[in-house]
Short mmCIF file of C-alpha atoms in Angstrom, two decimals:
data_model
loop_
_atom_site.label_atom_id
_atom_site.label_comp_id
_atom_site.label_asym_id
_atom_site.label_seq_id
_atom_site.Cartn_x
_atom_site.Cartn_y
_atom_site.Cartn_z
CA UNK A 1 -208.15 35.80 105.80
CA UNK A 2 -209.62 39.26 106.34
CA UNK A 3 -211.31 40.83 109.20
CA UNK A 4 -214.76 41.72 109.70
CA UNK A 5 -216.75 39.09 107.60
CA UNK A 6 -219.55 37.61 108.43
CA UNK A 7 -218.94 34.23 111.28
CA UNK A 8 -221.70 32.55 111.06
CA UNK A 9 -223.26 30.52 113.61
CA UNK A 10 -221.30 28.48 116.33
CA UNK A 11 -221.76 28.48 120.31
CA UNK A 12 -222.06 31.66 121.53
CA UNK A 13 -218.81 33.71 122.21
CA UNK A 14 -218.01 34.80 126.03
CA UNK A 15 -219.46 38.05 125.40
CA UNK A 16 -222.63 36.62 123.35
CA UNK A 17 -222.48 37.46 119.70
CA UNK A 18 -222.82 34.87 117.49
CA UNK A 19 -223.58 36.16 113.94
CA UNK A 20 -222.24 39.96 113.16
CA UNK A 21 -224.24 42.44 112.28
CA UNK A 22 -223.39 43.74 108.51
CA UNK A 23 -224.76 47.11 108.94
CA UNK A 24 -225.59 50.02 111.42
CA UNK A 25 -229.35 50.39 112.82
CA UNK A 26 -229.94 54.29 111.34
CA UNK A 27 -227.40 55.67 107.97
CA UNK A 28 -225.55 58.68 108.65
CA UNK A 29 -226.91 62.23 108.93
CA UNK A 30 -226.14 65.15 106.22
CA UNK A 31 -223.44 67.81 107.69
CA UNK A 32 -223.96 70.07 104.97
CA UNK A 33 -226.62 72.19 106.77
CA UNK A 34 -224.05 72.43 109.75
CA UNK A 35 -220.89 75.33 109.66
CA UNK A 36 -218.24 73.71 111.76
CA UNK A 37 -215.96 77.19 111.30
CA UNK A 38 -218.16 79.26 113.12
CA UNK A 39 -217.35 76.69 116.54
CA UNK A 40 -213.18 76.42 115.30
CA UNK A 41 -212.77 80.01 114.47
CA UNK A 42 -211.92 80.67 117.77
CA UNK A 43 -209.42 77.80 118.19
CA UNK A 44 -206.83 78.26 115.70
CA UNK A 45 -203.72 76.89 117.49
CA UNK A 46 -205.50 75.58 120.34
CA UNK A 47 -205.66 71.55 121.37
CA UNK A 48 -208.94 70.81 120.60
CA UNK A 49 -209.79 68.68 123.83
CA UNK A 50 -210.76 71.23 125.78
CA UNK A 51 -213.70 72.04 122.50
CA UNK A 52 -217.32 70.85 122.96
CA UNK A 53 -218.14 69.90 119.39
CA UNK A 54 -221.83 69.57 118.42
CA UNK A 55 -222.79 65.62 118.14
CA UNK A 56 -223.18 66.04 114.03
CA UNK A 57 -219.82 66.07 113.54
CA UNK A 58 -219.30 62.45 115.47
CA UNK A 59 -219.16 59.19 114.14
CA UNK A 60 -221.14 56.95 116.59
CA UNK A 61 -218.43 54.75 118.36
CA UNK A 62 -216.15 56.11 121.17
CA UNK A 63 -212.95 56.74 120.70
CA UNK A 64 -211.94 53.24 123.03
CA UNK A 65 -213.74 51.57 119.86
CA UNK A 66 -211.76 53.32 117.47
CA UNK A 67 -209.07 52.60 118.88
CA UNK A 68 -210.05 48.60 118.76
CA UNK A 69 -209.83 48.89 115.09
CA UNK A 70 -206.09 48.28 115.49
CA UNK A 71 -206.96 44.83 115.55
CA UNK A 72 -208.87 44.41 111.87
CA UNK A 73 -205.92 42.56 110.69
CA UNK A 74 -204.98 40.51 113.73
CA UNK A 75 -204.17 37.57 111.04
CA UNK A 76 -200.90 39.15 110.83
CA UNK A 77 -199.48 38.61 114.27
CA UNK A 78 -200.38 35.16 113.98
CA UNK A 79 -198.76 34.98 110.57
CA UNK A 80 -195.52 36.78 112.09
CA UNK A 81 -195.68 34.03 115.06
CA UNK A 82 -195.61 31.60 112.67
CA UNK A 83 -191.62 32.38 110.91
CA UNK A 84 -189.08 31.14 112.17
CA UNK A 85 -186.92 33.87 110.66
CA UNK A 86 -186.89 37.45 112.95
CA UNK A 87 -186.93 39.59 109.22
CA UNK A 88 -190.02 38.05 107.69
CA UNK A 89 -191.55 38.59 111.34
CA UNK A 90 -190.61 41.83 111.37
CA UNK A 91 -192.60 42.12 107.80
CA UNK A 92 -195.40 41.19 109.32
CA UNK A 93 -194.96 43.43 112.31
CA UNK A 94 -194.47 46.36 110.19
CA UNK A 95 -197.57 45.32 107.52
CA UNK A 96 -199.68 44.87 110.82
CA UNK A 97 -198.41 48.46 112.15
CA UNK A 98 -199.50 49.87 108.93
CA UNK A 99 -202.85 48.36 108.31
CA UNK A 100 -203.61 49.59 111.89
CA UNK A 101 -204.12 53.30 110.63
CA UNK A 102 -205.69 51.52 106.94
CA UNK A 103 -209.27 52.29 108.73
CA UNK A 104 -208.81 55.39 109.15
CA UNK A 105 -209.24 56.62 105.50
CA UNK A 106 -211.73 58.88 104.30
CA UNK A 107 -213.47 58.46 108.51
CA UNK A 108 -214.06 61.99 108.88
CA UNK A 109 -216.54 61.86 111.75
CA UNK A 110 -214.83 62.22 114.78
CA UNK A 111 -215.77 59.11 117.29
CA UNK A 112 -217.17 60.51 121.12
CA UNK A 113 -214.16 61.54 124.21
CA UNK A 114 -214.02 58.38 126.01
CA UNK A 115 -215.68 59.49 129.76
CA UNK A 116 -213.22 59.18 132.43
CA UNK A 117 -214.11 55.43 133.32
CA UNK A 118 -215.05 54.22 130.43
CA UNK A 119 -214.26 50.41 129.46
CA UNK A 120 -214.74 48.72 126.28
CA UNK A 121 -213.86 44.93 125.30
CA UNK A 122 -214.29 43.20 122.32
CA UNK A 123 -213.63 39.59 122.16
CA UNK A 124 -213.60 37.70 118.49
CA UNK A 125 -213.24 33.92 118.67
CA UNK A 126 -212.84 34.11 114.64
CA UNK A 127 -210.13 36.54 114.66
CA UNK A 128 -207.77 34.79 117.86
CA UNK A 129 -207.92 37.98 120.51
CA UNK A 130 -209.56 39.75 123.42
CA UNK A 131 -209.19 43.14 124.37
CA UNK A 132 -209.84 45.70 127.32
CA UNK A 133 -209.26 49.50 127.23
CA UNK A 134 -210.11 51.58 129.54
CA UNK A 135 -209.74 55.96 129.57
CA UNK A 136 -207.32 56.23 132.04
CA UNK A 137 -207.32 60.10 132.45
CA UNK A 138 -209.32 62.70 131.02
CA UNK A 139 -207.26 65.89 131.39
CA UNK A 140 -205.03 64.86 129.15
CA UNK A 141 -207.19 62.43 127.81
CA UNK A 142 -205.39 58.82 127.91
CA UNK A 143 -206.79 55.44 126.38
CA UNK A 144 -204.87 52.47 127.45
CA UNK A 145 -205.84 49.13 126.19
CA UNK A 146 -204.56 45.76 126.51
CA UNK A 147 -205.48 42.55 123.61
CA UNK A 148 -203.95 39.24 124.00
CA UNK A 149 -204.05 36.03 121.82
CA UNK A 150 -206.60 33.49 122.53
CA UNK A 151 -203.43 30.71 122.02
CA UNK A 152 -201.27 32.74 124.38
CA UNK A 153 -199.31 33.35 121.14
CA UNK A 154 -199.34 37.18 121.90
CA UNK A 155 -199.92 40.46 123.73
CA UNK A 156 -200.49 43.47 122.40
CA UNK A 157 -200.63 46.78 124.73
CA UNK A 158 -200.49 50.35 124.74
CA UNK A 159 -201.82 53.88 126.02
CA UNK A 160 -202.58 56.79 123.46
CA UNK A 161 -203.03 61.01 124.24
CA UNK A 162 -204.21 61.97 120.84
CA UNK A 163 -202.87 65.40 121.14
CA UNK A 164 -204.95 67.56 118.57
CA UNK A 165 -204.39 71.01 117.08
CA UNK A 166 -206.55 73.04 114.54
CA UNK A 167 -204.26 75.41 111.73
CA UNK A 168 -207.04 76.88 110.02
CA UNK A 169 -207.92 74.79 107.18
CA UNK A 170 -206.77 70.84 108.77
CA UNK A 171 -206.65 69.46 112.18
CA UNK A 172 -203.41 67.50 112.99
CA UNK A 173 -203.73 64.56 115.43
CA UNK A 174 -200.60 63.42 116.83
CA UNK A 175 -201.38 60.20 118.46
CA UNK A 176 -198.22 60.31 121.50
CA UNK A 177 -198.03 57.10 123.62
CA UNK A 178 -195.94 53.90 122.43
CA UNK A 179 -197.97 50.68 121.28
CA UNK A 180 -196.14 47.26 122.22
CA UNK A 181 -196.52 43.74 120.27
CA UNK A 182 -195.07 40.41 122.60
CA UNK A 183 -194.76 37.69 120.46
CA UNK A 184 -194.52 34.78 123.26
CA UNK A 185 -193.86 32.39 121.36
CA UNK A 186 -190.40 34.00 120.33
CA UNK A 187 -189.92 35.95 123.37
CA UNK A 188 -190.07 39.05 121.31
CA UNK A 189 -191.15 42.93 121.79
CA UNK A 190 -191.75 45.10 119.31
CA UNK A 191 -192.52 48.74 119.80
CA UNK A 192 -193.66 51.57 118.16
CA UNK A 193 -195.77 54.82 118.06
CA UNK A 194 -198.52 55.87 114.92
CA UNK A 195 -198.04 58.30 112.11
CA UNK A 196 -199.81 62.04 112.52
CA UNK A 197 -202.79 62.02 111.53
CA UNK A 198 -204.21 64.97 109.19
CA UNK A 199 -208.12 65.86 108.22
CA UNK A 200 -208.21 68.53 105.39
CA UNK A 201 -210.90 71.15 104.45
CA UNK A 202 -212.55 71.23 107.79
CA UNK A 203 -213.70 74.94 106.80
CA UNK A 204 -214.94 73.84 102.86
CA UNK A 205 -214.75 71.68 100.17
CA UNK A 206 -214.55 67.61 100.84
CA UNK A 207 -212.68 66.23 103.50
CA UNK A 208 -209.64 64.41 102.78
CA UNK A 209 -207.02 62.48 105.38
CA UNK A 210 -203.65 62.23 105.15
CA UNK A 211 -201.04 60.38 107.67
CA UNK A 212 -197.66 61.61 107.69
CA UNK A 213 -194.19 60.80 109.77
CA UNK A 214 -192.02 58.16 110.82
CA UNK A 215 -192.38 55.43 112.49
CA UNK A 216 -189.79 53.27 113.73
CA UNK A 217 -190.45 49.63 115.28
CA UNK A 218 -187.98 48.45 117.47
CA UNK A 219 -187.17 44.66 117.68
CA UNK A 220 -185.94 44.81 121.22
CA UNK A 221 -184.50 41.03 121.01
CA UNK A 222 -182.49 41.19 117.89
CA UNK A 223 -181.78 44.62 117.62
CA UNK A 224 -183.17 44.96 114.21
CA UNK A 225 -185.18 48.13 113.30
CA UNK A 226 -188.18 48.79 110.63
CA UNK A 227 -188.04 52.76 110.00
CA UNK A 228 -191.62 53.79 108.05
CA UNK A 229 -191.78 57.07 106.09
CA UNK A 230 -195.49 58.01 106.17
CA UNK A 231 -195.42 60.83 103.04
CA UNK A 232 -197.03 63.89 102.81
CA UNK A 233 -199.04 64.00 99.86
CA UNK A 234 -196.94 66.68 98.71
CA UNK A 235 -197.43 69.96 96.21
CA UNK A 236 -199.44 67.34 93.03
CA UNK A 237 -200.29 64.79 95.13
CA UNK A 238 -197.41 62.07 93.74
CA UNK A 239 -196.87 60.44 97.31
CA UNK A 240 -200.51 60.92 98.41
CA UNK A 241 -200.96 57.86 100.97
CA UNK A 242 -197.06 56.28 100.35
CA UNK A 243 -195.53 54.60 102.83
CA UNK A 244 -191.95 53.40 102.30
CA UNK A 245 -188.57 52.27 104.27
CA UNK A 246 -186.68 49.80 105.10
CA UNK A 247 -185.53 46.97 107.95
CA UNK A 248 -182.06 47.02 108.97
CA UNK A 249 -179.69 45.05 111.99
CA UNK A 250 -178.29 46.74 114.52
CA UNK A 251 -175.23 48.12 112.29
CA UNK A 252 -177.93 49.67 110.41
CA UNK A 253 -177.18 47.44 107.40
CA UNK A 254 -180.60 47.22 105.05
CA UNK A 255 -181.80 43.50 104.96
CA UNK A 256 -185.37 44.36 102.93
CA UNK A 257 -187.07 47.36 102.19
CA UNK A 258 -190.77 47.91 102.30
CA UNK A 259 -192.78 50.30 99.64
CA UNK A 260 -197.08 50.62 99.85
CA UNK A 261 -199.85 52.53 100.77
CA UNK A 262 -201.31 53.01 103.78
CA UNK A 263 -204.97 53.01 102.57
CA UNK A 264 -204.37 49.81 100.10
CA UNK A 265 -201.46 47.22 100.67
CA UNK A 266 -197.65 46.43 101.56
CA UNK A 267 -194.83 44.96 99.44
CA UNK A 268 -191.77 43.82 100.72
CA UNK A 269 -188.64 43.75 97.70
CA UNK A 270 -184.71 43.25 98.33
CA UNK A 271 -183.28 46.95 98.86
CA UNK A 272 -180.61 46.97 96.14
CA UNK A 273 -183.57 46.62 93.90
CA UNK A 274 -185.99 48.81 95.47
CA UNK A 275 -182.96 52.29 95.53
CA UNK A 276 -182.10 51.09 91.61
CA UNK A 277 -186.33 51.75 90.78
CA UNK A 278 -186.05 54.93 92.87
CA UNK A 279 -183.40 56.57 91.56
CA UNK A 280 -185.14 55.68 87.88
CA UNK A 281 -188.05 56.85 89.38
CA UNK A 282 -186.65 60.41 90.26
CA UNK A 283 -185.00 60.43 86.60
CA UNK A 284 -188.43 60.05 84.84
CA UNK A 285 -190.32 62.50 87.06
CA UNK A 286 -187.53 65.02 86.38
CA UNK A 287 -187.40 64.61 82.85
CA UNK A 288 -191.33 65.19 83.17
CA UNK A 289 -191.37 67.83 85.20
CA UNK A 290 -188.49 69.73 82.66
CA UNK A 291 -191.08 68.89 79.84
CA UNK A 292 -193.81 70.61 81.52
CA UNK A 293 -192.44 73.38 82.59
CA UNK A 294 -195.33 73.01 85.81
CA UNK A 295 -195.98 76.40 87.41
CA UNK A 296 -195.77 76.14 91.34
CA UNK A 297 -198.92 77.44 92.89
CA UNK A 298 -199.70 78.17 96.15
CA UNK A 299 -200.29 75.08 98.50
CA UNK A 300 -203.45 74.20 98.12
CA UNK A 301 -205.86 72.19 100.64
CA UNK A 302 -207.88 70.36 98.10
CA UNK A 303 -207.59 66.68 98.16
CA UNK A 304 -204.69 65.71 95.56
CA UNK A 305 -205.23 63.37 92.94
CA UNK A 306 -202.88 60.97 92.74
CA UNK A 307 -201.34 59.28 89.59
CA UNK A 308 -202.81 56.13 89.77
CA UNK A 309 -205.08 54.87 92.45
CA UNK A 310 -202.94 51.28 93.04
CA UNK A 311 -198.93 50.85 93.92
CA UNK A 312 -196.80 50.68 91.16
CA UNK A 313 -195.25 46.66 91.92
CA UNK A 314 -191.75 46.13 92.02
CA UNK A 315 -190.90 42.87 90.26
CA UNK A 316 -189.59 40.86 92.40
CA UNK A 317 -191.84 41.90 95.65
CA UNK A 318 -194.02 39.90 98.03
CA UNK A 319 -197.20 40.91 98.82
CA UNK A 320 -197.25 41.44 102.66
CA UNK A 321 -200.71 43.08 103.26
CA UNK A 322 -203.78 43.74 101.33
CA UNK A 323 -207.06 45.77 102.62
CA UNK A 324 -210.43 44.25 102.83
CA UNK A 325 -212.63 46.31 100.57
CA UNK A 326 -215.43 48.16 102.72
CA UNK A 327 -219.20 46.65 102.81
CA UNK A 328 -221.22 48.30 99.68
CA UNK A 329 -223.21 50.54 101.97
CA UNK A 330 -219.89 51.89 103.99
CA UNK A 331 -220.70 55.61 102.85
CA UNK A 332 -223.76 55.79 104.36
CA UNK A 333 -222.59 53.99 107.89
CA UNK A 334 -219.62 57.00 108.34
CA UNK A 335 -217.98 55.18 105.95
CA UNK A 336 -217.33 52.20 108.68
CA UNK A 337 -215.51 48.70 107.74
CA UNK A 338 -217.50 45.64 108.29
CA UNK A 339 -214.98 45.38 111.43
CA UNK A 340 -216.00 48.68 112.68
CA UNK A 341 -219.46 48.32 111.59
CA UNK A 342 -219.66 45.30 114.12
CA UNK A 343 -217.68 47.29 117.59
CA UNK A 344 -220.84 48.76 119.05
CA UNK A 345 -223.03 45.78 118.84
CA UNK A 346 -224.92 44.36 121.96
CA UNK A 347 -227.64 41.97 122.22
CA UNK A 348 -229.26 40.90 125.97
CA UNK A 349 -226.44 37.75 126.59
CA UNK A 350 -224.06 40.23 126.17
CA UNK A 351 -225.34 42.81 128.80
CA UNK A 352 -225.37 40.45 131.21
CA UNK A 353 -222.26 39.78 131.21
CA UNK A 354 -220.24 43.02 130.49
CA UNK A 355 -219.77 45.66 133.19
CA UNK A 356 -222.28 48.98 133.48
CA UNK A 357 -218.81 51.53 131.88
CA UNK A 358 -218.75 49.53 128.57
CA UNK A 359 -219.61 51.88 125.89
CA UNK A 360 -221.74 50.08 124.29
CA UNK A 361 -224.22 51.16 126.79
CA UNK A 362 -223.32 54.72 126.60
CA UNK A 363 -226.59 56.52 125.94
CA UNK A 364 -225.48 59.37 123.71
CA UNK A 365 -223.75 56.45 121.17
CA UNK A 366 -226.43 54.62 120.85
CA UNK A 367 -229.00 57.26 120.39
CA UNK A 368 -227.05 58.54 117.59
CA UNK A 369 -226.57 55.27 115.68
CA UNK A 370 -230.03 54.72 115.97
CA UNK A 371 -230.99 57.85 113.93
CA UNK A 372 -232.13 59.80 116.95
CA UNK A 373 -229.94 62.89 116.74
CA UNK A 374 -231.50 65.27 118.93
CA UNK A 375 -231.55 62.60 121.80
CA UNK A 376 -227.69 62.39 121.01
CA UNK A 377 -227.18 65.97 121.53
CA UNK A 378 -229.12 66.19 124.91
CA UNK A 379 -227.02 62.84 126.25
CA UNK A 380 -223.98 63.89 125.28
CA UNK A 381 -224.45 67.45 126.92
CA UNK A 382 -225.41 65.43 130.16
CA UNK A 383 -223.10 62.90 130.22
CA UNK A 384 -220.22 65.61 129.91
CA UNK A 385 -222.15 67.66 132.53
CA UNK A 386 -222.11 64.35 134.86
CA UNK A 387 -218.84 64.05 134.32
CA UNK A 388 -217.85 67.47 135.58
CA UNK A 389 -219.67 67.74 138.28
CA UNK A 390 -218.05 64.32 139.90
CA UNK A 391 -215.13 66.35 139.14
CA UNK A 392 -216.00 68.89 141.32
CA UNK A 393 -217.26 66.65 144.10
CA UNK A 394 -213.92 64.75 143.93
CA UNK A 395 -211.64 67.91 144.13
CA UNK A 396 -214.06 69.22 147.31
CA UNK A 397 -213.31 66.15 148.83
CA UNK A 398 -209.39 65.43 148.20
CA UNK A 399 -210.17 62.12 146.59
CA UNK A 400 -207.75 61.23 143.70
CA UNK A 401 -209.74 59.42 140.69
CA UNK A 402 -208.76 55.45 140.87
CA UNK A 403 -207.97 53.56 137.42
CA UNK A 404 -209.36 49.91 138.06
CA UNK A 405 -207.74 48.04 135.19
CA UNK A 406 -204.51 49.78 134.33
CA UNK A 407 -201.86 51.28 136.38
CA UNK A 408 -199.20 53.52 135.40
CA UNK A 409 -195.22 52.81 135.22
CA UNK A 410 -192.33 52.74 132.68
CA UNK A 411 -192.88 50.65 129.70
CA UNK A 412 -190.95 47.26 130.07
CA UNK A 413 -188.92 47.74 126.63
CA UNK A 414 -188.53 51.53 126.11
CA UNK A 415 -188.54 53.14 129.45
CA UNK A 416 -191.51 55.46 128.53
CA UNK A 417 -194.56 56.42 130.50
CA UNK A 418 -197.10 53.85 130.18
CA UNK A 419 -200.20 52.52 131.32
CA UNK A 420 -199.82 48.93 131.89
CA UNK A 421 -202.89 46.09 132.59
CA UNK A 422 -203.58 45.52 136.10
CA UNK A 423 -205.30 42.13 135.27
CA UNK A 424 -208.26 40.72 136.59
CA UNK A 425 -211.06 41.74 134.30
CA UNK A 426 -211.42 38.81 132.53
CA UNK A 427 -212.34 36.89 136.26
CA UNK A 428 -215.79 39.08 135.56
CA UNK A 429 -215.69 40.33 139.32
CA UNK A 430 -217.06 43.90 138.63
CA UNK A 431 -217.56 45.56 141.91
CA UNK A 432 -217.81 49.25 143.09
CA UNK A 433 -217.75 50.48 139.53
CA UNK A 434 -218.11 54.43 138.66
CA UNK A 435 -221.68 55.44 138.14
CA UNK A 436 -220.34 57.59 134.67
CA UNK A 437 -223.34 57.16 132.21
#
């Protein structure tokens, strides 16, 4: 049961789509013509928020959308819902807080700053959720977002600042801010924050993305933790894309471990026999390595390639997660999933309904995945120009900027700073809304 295919007929959801589209209106541009060191040259070490970047470099969904692609595999909060054991949820939890980032491979464009204001919503009937997100702040720039389960089976809720810095040859995104999963029907909370996130050769050669870190999910209920080692693809690319670790209680005794990659699928094997493969693992790359003799070169930016495309399988492991492959024509459409592919839809039933800050009516966006480049350029420029100048206006007048569907406080779990839904959105009601487009 994978995200993104095509639902077919049926009444008409609450936001109008019936049948999703399968492709994007215009295929991508060429960036070859376009030198993006002669803009970052000047940056090295800066956060790149503050950096007008020209619109070729974009992919054409803001980054509110982006952010919705969190939800592709939705299936497997339902299917954690659905144990009655708190370790095979937590499975699920953790397969569904990897395949979050699984979208994010080889999507080098770089999707459009949210505008202070800015809403999005997405509502799938086939998938089981709804969700709002709003950009909260724009100095640093905050996305909060809120989804919850069409059963009332869950919420899921949290507020990102992806905090990025250029080194020369990669930009890093850190994505701070903690993400939150409620199951209800278990009266569960999970929480967790994403893996940095690492684009390559943004001076020459082909772009390549790499995630790297921990992350550790937090059963609040039972204690019980899930600690992820994203893996730097290291010096000959052997852990390119790995993700490994392991759930343990609160005495920190291992009940499973988990082994995968973050761009293909999850396993989930019992620990003793996951630490007996990798220490035999070690032993024959050691032995190899002694063979070879391998001369250590300088680190190198070029994409790695790894030893074998797929996850070496454990026998003895369960399959937890498995990526959808991408539509044939993904590498023309910014190399999109047929869930992103689908985020910036609208048709007239829709518009009605939605209010005038969804960006799906943002101008610059939709010039751009229509083909019209130039058009893109001149929107964007105005929109950001808009967008200062209300800035001025506000600061001449003393008037603080007004979130309408989040508000901040501690999060309910962890005690960190949050942005937490406000309600009300769904009722429709949209009044005295920010003229931002």
């Amino acid at each position: 049961m994978s995200a993104g295919q095509d639902c077919g007929g049926g009444d008409a959801l609450s936001n109008g789509i019936k049948k999703h589209r399968t492709s994007l209106p215009s295929p991508m541009f060429s960036r070859n013509d376009f030198s993006i060191w002669s803009i970052l040259r000047k940056c090295i070490g800066m956060e790149l928020s503050k950096i007008t970047m020209p619109v070729i470099f974009n992919e054409p969904l803001s980054f509110l959308q982006r952010l919705t692609e969190y939800m592709e595999h939705t299936y497997l909060i339902h299917k954690a819902s659905s144990f009655s054991d708190s370790v095979e949820r937590m499975q699920c939890v953790a397969a569904f807080a990897v395949s979050a980032v699984a979208s994010q491979w080889e999507r080098t464009g770089k999707p459009f700053n949210p505008l202070l204001g800015e809403t999005y919503e997405l509502v799938r009937d086939d998938l089981g959720f709804r969700l709002i997100s709003e950009q909260v702040s724009h100095h640093p720039p905050i996305s909060a977002f809120h989804a919850e389960g069409l059963n009332n089976d869950f919420i899921f809720h949290g507020s990102i600042y992806p905090k990025l810095k250029f080194w020369g040859k990669s930009v890093e995104a850190e994505p701070k801010g903690t993400i939150t999963l409620e199951l209800l029907e278990h009266s569960e909370a999970y929480t967790w924050t994403n893996p940095t996130c690492c684009v390559h050769n943004i001076i020459v050669g082909k772009l390549w993305i790499e995630q790297y870190g921990n992350v550790e999910i937090t059963n609040h209920k039972t204690g019980d933790k899930c600690v992820l080692n994203f893996k730097p693809c290291g010096l000959f690319g052997k852990e390119l894309h790995k993700v490994e670790g392991y759930i343990q209680d609160k005495s920190k005794k291992k009940l499973c471990a988990l082994y995968g990659k973050w761009t293909e699928c999850l396993y989930s094997v019992d620990p003793a026999t996951f630490d007996a493969y990798k220490k035999n693992d070690k032993k024959n790359t050691e032995e190899k390595k002694n063979s070879k003799q391998m001369s250590s070169s300088e680190e190198s930016d070029e994409m790695p390639m790894p030893d074998s495309e797929s996850v070496s399988v454990i026998p003895g492991s369960a399959l937890l997660w498995r990526i959808a492959p991408r539509p044939p024509n993904s590498a023309q459409m910014y190399n999109f999933t047929s869930f992103a592919m689908v985020l910036n839809e609208v048709d007239k039933d829709m518009e009605s309904v939605i209010p005038k800050t969804d960006c799906r009516l943002r101008p610059d966006i939709r010039a751009m995945e229509n083909g019209e480049i130039d058009q893109a350029s001149e929107e964007k420029k105005r929109l950001e120009e808009k967008q200062r100048a209300a800035r001025k206006n506000r600061s001449k007048s003393e008037e603080d900027w007004k979130t309408r569907w989040f508000h901040q406080g501690p999060n309910p779990y962890n005690g960190a700073q949050d942005w937490l839904y406000s309600g009300s959105y769904w009722d429709r009601n949209y009044f005295n809304l920010p003229d931002i487009y």
